[in-house]
Coordinates of C-alpha atoms in Angstrom, one line a residue:
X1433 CA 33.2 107.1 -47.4
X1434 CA 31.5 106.0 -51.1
X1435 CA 34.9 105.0 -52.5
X1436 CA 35.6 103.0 -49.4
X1437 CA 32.1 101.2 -49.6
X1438 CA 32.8 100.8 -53.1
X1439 CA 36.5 99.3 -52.5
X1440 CA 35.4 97.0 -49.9
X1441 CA 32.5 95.9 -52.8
X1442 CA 35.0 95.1 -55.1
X1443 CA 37.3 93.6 -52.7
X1444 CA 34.7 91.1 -51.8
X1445 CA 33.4 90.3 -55.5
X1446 CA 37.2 89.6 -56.7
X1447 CA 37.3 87.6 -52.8
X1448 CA 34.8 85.2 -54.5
X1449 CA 36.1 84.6 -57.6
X1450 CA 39.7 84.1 -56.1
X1451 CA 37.7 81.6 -53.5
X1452 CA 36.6 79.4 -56.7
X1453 CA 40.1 79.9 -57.9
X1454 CA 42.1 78.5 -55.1
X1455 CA 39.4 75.4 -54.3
X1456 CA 41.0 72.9 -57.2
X1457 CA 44.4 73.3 -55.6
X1458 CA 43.1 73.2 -52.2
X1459 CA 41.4 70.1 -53.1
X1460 CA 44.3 68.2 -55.3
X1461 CA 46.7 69.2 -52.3
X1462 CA 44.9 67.7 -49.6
X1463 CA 43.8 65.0 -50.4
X1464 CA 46.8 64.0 -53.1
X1465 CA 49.6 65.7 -51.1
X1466 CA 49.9 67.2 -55.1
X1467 CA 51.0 71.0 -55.1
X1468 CA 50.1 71.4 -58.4
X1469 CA 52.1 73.9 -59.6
X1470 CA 50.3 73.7 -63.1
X1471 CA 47.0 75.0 -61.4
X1472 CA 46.9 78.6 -62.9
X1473 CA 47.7 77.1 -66.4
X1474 CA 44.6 74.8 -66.1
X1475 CA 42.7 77.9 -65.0
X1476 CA 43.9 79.7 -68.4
X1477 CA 43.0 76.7 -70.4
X1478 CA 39.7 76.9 -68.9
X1479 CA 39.4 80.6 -69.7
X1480 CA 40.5 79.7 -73.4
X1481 CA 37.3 76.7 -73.7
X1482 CA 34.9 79.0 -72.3
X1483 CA 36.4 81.8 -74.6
X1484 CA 35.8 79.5 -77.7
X1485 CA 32.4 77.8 -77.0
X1486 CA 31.5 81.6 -76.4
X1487 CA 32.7 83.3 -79.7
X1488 CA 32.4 80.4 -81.9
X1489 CA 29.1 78.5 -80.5
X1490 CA 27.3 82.1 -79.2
X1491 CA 27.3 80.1 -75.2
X1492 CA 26.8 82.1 -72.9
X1493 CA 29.9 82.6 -70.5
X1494 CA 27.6 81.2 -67.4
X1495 CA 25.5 78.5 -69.1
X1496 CA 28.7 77.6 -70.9
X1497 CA 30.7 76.6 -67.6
X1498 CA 29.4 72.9 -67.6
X1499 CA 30.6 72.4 -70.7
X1500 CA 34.0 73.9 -69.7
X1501 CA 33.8 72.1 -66.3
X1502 CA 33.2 68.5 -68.1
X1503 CA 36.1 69.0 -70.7
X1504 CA 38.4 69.6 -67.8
X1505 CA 37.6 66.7 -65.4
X1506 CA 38.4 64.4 -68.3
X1507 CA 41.7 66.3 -68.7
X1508 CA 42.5 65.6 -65.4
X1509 CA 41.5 62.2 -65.0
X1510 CA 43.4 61.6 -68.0
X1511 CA 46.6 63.6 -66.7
X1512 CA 46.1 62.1 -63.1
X1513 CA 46.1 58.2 -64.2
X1514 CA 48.5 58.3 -66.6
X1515 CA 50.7 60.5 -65.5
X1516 CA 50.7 61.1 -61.2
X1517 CA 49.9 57.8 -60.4
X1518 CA 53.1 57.0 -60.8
X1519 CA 54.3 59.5 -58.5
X1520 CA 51.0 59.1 -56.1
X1521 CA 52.6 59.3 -52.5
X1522 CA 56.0 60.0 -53.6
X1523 CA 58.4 62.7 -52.0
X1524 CA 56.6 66.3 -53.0
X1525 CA 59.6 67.3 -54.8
X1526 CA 58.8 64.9 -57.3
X1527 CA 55.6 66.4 -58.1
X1528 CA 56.7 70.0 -58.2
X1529 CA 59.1 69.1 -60.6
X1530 CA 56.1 67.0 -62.8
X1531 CA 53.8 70.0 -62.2
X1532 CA 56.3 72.5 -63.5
X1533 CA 56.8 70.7 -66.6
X1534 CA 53.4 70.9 -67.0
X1535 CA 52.8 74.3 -66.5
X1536 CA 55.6 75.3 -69.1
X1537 CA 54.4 73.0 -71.5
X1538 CA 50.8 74.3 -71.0
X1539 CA 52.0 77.9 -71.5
X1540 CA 54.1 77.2 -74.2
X1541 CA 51.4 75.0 -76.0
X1542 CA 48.3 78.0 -75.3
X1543 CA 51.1 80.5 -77.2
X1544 CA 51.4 78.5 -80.6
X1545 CA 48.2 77.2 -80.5
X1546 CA 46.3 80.7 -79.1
X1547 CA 48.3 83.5 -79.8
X1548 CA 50.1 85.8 -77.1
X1549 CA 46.8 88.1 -78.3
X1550 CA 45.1 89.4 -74.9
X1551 CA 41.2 88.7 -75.3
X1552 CA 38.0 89.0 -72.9
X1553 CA 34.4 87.2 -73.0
X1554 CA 32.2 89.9 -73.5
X1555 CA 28.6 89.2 -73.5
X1556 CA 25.6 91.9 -73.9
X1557 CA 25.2 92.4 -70.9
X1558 CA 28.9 93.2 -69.5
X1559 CA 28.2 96.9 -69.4
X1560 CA 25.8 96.9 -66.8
X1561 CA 25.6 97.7 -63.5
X1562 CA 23.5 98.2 -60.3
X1563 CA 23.7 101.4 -58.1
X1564 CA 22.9 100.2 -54.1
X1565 CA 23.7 102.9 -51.6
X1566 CA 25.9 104.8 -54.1
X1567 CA 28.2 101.5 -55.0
X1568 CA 28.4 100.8 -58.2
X1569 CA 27.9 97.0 -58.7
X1570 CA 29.0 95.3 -62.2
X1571 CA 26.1 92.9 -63.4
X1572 CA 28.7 90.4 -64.2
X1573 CA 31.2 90.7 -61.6
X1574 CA 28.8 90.4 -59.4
X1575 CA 27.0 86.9 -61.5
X1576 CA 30.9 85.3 -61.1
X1577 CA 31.2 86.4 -57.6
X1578 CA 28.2 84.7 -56.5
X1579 CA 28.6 81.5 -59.2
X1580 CA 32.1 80.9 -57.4
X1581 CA 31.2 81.0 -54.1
X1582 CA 28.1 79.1 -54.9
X1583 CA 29.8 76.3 -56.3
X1584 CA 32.7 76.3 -53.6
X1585 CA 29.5 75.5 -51.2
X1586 CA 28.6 73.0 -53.3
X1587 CA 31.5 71.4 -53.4
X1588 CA 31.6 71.3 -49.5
X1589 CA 28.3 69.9 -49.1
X1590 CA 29.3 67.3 -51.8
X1591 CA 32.4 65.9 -50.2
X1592 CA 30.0 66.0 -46.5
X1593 CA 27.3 64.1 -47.4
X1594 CA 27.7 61.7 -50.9
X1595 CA 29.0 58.8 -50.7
X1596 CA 32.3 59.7 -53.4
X1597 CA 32.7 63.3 -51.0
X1598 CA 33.0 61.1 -48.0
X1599 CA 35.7 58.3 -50.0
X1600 CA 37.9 61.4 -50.3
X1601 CA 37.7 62.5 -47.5
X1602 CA 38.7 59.1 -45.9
X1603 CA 41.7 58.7 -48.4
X1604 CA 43.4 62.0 -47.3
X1605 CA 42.9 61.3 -43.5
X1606 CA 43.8 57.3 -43.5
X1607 CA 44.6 55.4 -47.0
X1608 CA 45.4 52.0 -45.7
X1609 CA 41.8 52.2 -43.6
X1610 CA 40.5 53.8 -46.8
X1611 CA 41.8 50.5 -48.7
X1612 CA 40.1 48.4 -46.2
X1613 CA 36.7 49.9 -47.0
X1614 CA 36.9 49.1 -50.5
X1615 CA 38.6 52.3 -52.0
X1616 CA 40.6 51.8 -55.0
X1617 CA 42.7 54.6 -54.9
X1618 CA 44.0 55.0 -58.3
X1619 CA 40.8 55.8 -59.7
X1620 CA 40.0 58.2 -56.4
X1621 CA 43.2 60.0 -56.8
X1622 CA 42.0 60.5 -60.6
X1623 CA 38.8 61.8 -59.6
X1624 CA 40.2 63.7 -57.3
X1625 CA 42.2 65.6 -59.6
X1626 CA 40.0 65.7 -62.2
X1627 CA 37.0 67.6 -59.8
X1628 CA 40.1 69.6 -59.0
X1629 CA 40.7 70.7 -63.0
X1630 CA 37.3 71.1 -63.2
X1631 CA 36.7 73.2 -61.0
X1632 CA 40.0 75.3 -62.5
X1633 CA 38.1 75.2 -65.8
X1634 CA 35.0 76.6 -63.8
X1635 CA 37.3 79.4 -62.5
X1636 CA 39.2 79.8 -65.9
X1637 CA 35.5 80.8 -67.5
X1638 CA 34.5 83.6 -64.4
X1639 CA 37.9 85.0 -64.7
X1640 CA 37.3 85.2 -68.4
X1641 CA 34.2 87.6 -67.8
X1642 CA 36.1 90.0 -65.4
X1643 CA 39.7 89.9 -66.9
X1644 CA 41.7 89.8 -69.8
X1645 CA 43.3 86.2 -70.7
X1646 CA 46.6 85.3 -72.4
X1647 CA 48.8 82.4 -71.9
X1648 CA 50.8 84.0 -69.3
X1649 CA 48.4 84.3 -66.6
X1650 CA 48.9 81.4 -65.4
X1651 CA 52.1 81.7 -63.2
X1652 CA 50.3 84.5 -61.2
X1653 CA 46.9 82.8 -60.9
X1654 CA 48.9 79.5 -59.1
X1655 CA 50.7 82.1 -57.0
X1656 CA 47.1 83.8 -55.6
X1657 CA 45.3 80.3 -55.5
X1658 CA 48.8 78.9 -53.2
X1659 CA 48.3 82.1 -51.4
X1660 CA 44.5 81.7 -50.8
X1661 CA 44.9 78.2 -49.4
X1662 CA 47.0 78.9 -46.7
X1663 CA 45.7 81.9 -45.4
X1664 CA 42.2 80.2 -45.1
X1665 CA 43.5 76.5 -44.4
X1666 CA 43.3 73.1 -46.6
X1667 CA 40.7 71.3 -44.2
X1668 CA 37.4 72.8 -45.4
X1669 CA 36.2 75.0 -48.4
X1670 CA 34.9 77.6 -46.4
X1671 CA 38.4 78.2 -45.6
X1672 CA 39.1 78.7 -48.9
X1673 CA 36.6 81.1 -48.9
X1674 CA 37.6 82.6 -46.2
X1675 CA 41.3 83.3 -47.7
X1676 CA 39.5 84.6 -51.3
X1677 CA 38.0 87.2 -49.1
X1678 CA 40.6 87.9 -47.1
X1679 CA 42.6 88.4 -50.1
X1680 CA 40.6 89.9 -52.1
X1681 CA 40.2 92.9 -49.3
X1682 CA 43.5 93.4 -48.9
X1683 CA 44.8 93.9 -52.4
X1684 CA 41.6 96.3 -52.5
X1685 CA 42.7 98.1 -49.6
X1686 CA 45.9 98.4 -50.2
X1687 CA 45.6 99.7 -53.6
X1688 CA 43.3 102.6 -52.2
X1689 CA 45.7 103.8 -49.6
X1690 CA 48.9 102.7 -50.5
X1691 CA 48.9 102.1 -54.3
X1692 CA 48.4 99.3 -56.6
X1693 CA 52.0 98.2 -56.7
X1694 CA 52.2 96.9 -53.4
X1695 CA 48.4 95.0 -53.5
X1696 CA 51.0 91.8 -54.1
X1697 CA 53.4 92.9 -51.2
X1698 CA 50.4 93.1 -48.8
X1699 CA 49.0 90.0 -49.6
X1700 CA 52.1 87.9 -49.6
X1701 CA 52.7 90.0 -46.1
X1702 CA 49.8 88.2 -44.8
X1703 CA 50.7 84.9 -46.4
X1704 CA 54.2 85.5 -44.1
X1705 CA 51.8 86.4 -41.1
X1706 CA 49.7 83.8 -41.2
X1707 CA 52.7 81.0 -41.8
X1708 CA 54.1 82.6 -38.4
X1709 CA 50.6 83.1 -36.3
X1710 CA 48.5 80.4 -37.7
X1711 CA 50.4 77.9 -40.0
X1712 CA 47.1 75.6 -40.4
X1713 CA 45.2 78.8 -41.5
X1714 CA 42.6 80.8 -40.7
X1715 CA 39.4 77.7 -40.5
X1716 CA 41.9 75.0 -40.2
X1717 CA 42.3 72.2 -37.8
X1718 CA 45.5 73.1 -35.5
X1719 CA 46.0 69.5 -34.2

C-alpha cells in the first residue's frame, strides 16, 4: 500500500508539470488552428535559458522562470508575425509542414550551439524531501508541480476576465465578429503564440529541475503535450489539467504493474480511447 501511495504521488506531481507542458499547444491550437509541431523544441529551448541564467547568473530555477518566460514570448511573437501570418487560416497541412521545419531546425541548432551533453539544474536544495504518511515527497518536484498548475490557473482566469483573455477568446470562436469589434488579428494571432512559447519556456525551466535536458527531447515532449490536449479537451485549461493528471497516473501505474516499457503504450491507449469515446475530450464542449 506505501509504494502505491507513493506512485499515485508521483503520478500526480509529473500530472502537473505535463499539465503546464501541454497548455502552450493547447492554446496556439485553439485559437490559431496551429498544431505546432515545434512545441517540445520550444520547451527544450526554454529548458536551455533557464539552464544558463541558472549556471552562469547563479538564478534560481523558480525566480528565474520570468526571465525565461519574457525571452520566449518575444520569440514567438517574432516567429508568429513574420513567419505564420502568412499561413494564418491556411489548410493545417501547411502549418505541420512549417512547424516541422522548425522543430528540426531547433534541434539541429540546440546540438551545435549546446552540445548533445545531457545536463540538469540542480539547485541546493534538489536533494530534499518531505515524508507525509510514509510518501516520500521531492522538495522540488513538488515546487514545479504546484508552479505549473498554478500558472495553468492563471492563465484560465486571465483569458476569463481581462480584456486581451476575452479578445482570444472571441477570435477562435468568430474572427469576422472578432474583426467587427475592433480586433486586429495579426497582432492577436502573435500574441497568441507568443503567451503560447512562453508558457513552453515556463515548462522548459520545471522540466529542467526534474529531468535531464538535451536537444532531443523535444520530439517526445510534443508527442505527451498532443497527447495531453486531447485527452483533457482544447476548450478550457482545466482540461488540460485534467489530461496532465490523467497522464501522468497512468504512465505511473503502468510502470508499477506492468513495467516501464509500456508507460507510452498505456497512455497513447487512452489517447485511442478517448478519440473513440470522447473525441472533444474529457472537459470539452461536445457540440
Amino acid at each position: 500500500m506505501d509504494l502505491l501511495l507513493q506512485v499515485l504521488v508521483n503520478g500526480i506531481l509529473q500530472g502537473g508539470l505535463y499539465a503546464i507542458m501541454a497548455l502552450g499547444l493547447a492554446l496556439v491550437w485553439g485559437v490559431l488552428n496551429i498544431v505546432n509541431l515545434a512545441h517540445g523544441a520550444f520547451i527544450m529551448l526554454g529548458a536551455y535559458i533557464s539552464w544558463y541564467s541558472f549556471s552562469w547568473l547563479g538564478l534560481d530555477p523558480f525566480i528565474g522562470l520570468p526571465l525565461t518566460a519574457v525571452l520566449m514570448f518575444g520569440v514567438g511573437y517574432a516567429i508568429q508575425r513574420g513567419i505564420l501570418n502568412l499561413v494564418a487560416r491556411a489548410p493545417m497541412f501547411n502549418t505541420l509542414l512549417i512547424t516541422f521545419g522548425l522543430e528540426v531546425v531547433l534541434t539541429y541548432l540546440a546540438q551545435l550551439v549546446f552540445s548533445a551533453d545531457f545536463r540538469t539544474i540542480n539547485p541546493s536544495y534538489s536533494g530534499r524531501n518531505i515524508d507525509v504518511l510514509g510518501v516520500t515527497i521531492p522538495v522540488v518536484r513538488l515546487a514545479a508541480s504546484g508552479l505549473a498548475i498554478l500558472l495553468t490557473l492563471v492563465m484560465w482566469r486571465f483569458l476569463l476576465h481581462t480584456r486581451l483573455g476575452r479578445a482570444i477568446r472571441a477570435t477562435a470562436q468568430n474572427l469576422p465578429a472578432a474583426r467587427l469589434h475592433g480586433v486586429e488579428p495579426r497582432h492577436l494571432y502573435a500574441v497568441t503564440f507568443g503567451l503560447g512559447l512562453a508558457l513552453a519556456g515556463a515548462a522548459g525551466g520545471l522540466y529542467g529541475t526534474v529531468s535531464q535536458i538535451n536537444p532531443y527531447i523535444g520530439a517526445t515532449l510534443t508527442a505527451k503535450s498532443f497527447a495531453i490536449s486531447i485527452i483533457g479537451g482544447l476548450d478550457t485549461p482545466l482540461g488540460v489539467i485534467a489530461g496532465g493528471l490523467v497522464l501522468g497516473l497512468i504512465e505511473a501505474l503502468t510502470t508499477l504493474y506492468v513495467g516501464p516499457t509500456f508507460a507510452d503504450v498505456a497512455s497513447f491507449g487512452v489517447l485511442v480511447l478517448v478519440l473513440i469515446v470522447r473525441p472533444s475530450g474529457l472537459l470539452g464542449r461536445t457540440a
